[in-house]
Short mmCIF file of C-alpha atoms in Angstrom, two decimals:
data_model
loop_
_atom_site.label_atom_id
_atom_site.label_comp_id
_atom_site.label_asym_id
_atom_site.label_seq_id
_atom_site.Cartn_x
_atom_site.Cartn_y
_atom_site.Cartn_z
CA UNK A 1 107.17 113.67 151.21
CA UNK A 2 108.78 117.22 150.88
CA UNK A 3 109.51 117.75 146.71
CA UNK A 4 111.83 120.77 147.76
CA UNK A 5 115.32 120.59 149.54
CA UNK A 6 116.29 122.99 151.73
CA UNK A 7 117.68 125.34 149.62
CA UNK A 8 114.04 125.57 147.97
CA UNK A 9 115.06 123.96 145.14
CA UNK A 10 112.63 120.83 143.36
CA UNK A 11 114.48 117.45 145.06
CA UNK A 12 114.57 115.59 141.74
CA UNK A 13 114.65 112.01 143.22
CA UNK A 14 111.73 113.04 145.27
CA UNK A 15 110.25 114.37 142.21
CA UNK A 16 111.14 110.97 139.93
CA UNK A 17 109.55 109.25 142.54
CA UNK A 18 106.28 110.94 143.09
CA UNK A 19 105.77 111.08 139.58
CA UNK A 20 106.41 107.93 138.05
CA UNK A 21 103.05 106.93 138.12
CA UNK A 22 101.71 109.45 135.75
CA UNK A 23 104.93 108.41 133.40
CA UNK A 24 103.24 104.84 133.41
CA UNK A 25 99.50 106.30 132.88
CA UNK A 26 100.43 108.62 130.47
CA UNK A 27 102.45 105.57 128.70
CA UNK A 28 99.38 103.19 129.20
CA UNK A 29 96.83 105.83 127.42
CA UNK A 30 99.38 106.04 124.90
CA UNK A 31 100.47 102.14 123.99
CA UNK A 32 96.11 101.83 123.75
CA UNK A 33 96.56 103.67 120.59
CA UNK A 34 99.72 102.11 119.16
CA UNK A 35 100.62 98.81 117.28
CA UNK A 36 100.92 95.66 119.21
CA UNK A 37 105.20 95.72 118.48
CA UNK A 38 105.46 98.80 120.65
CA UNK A 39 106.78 98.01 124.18
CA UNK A 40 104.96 99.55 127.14
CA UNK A 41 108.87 99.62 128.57
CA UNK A 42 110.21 101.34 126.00
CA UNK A 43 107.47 103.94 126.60
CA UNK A 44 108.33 104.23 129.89
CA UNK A 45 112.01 104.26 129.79
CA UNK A 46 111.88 107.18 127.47
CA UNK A 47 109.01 108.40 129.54
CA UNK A 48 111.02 109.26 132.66
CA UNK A 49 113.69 110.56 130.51
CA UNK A 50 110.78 113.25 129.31
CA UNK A 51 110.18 113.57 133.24
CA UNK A 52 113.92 114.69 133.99
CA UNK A 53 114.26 116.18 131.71
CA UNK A 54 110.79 118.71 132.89
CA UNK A 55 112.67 118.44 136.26
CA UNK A 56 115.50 120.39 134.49
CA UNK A 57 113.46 123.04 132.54
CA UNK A 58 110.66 123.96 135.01
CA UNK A 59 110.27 127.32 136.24
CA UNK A 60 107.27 127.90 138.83
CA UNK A 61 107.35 131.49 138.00
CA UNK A 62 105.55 130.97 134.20
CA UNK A 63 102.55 130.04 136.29
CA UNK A 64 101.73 126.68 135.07
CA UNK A 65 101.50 123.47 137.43
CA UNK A 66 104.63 121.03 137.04
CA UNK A 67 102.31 118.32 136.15
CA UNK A 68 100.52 119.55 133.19
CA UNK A 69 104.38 121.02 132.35
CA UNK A 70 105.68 117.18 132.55
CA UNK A 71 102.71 115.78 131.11
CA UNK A 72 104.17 117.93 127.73
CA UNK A 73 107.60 116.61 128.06
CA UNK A 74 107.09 113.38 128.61
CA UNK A 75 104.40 112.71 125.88
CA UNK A 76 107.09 115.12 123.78
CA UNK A 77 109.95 111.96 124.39
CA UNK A 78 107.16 109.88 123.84
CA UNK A 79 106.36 110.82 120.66
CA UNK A 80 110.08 111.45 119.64
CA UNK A 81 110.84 107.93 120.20
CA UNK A 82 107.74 106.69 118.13
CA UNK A 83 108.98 108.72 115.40
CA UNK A 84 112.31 107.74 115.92
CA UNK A 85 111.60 103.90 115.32
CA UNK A 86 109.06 104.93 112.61
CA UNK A 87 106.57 102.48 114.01
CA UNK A 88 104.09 103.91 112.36
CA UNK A 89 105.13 104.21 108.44
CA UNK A 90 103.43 104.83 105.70
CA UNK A 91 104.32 102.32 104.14
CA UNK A 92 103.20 99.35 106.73
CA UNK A 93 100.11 101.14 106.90
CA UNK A 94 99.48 101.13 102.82
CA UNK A 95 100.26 97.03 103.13
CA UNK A 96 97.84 96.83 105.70
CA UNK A 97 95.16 98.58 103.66
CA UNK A 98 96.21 95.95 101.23
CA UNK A 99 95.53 93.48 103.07
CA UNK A 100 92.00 94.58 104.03
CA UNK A 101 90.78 94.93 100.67
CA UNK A 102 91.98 91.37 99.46
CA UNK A 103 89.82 90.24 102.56
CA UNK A 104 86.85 92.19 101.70
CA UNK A 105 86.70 91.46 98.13
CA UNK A 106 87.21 87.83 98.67
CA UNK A 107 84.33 88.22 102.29
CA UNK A 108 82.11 89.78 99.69
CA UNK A 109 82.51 87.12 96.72
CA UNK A 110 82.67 83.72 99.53
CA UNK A 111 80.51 84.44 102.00
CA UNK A 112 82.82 83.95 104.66
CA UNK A 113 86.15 84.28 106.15
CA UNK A 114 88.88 83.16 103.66
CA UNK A 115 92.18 81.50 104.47
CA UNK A 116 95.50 82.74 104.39
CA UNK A 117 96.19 80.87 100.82
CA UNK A 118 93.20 82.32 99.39
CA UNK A 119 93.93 86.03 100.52
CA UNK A 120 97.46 85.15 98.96
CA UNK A 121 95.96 83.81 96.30
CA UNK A 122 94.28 86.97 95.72
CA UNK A 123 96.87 89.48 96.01
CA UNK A 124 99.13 87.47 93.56
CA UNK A 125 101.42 86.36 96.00
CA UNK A 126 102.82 83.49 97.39
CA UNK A 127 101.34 81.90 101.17
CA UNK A 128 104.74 82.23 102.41
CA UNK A 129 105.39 86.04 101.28
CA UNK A 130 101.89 86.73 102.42
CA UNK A 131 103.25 85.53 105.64
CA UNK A 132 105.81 87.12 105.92
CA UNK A 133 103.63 90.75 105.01
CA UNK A 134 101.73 89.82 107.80
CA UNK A 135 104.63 89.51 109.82
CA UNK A 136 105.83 92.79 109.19
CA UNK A 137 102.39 94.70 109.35
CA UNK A 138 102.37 93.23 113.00
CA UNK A 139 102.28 96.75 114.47
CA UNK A 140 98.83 97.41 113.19
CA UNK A 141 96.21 98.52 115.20
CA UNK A 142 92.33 97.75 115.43
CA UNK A 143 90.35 101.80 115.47
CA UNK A 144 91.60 103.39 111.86
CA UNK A 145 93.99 105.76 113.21
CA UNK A 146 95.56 106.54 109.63
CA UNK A 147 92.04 106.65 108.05
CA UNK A 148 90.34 109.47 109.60
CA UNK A 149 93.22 111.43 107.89
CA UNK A 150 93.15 110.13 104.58
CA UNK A 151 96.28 109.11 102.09
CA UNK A 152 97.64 112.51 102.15
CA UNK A 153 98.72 115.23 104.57
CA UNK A 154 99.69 112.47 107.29
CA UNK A 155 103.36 114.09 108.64
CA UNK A 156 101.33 115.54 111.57
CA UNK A 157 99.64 111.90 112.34
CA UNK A 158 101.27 110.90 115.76
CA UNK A 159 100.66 114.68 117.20
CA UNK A 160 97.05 114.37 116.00
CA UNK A 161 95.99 110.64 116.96
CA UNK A 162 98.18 109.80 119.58
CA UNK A 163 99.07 113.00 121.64
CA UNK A 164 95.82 114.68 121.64
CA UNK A 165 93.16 112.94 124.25
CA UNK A 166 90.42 115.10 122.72
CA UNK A 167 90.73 113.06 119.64
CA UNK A 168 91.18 109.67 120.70
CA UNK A 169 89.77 107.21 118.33
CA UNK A 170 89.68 104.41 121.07
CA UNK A 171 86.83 106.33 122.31
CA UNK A 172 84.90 105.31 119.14
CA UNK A 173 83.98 101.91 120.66
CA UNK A 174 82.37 103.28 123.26
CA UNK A 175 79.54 103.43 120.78
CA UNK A 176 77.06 100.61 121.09
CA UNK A 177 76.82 99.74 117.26
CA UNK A 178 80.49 99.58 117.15
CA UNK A 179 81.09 97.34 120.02
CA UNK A 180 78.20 95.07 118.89
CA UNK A 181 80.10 95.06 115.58
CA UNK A 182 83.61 93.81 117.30
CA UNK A 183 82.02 91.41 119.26
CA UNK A 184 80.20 89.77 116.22
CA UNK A 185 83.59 90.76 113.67
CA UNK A 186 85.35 88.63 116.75
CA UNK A 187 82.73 85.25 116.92
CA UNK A 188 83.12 84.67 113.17
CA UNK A 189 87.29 84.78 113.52
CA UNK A 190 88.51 81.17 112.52
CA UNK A 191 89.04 79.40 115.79
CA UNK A 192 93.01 79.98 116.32
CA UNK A 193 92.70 83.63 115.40
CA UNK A 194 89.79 84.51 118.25
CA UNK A 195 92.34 82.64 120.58
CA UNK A 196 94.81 85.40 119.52
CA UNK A 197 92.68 87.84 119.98
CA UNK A 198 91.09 86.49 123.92
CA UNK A 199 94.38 85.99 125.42
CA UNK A 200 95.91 89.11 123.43
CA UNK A 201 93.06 91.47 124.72
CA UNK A 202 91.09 90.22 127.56
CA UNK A 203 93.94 88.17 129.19
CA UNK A 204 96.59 90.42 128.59
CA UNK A 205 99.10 87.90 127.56
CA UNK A 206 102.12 88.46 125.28
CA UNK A 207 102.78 86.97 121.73
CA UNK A 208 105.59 84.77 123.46
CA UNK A 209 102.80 83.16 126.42
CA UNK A 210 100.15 82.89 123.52
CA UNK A 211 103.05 80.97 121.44
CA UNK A 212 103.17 79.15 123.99
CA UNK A 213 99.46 77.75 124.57
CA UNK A 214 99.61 77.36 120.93
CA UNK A 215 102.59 76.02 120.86
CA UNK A 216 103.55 77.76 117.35
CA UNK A 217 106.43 80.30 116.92
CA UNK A 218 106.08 83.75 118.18
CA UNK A 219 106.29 84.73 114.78
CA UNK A 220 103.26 82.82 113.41
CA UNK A 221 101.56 84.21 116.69
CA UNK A 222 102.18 88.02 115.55
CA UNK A 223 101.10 86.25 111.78
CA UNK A 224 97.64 85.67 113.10
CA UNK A 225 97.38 88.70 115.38
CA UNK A 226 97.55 90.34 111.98
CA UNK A 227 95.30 88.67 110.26
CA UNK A 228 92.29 88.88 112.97
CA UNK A 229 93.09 92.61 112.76
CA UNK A 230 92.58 92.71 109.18
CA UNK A 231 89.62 90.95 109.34
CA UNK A 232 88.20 93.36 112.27
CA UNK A 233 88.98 96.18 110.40
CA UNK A 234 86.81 95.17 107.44
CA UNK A 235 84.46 94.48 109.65
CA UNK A 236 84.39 97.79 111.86
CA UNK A 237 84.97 100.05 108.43
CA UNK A 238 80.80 100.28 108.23
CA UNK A 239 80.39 101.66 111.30
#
């Protein structure tokens, strides 16, 4: 398939086409890393906007391959559109920490996993407002993206943890102690929540089929999703 027309010029439907699937690996690497309310579509859509838009503003003569130039772009729209939609505030990210440390404390004094009420209990709030925090910490993610950075100096945080390969915290459980830790975090989950968690990660199913094999509301589905990632992260913190 010729990417030039006859003029000599890059064909740009050619192009779209030849490189869509590095739009969808780049987007894959990318949504690995990200809370479970970011859409791999969305990523993509905005993705091969990045792509034209390289189309547009390459120039063969600076010397660099078009792919590592559209590789920039498109993670560029990428990570415009995650800070865009702010999936990734401070703020959800302090509630989540929250969370974690009403589930340690009460892991530490109980001896085992406690239930929703008690964590409520705990944090001096009612089950159905600890609910609904859960609800809206949904887009919280497993590997402590936000922690390796600290409280403070986090505006650079997407550029550093999500853009950057080299520094890819997902790469963390490749370690044997840490995967040992997951999979024993994951067997001591109360029953419904290590469903979540199966047919989340290992079947690849969507809150909406899981809410369906549970037959509970989508909502209570992203609820326990999480919960078991609250529960992980205490968990995964030692190692």
């Amino acid at each position: 398939m010729s990417t030039y027309t006859a003029k000599g010029q890059l064909d740009n439907t050619s192009m779209l086409k030849q490189y869509s699937p590095l739009v969808r690996r780049l987007a894959h690497q990318m949504i690995a890393k990200l809370p479970a309310n970011v859409e791999l579509d969305d990523l993509i859509q905005v993705g091969m906007i990045g792509l034209a838009d390289a189309l547009t503003r390459f120039d063969s003569a600076q010397g660099v391959q078009f792919e590592t130039f559209a590789t920039q772009r498109i993670r560029g729209a990428m990570l415009d559109e995650l800070r865009g939609n702010d999936y990734l505030s401070r703020g959800t990210r302090k509630q989540q920490r929250t969370i974690e440390a009403a589930v340690h404390k009460l892991e530490q004094r109980m001896g085992r996993a406690p239930a929703e009420s008690e964590i409520a209990r705990e944090m001096g709030i009612t089950l159905a407002e600890y609910q609904e925090l859960l609800g809206k910490v949904r887009g919280t993610q497993l590997v402590y993206l936000e922690d390796m950075s600290g409280d403070d100096g986090d505006q650079d945080y997407l550029d550093r943890h999500v853009a950057d390969d080299s520094f890819n915290p997902l790469a963390q459980l490749q370690d044997h102690r840490m995967r040992e830790a997951l999979v024993a975090g994951i067997k001591v989950l109360p029953e419904r929540e290590q469903y979540v968690m199966s047919m989340y990660y290992e079947h690849d199913m969507n809150l909406k089929e899981i809410a369906a094999v549970l037959k509970v509301t989508e909502s209570r589905v992203c609820q326990l999703h999480s919960q078991s990632i609250a529960r992980l992260r205490v968990k995964l913190r030692e190692y």
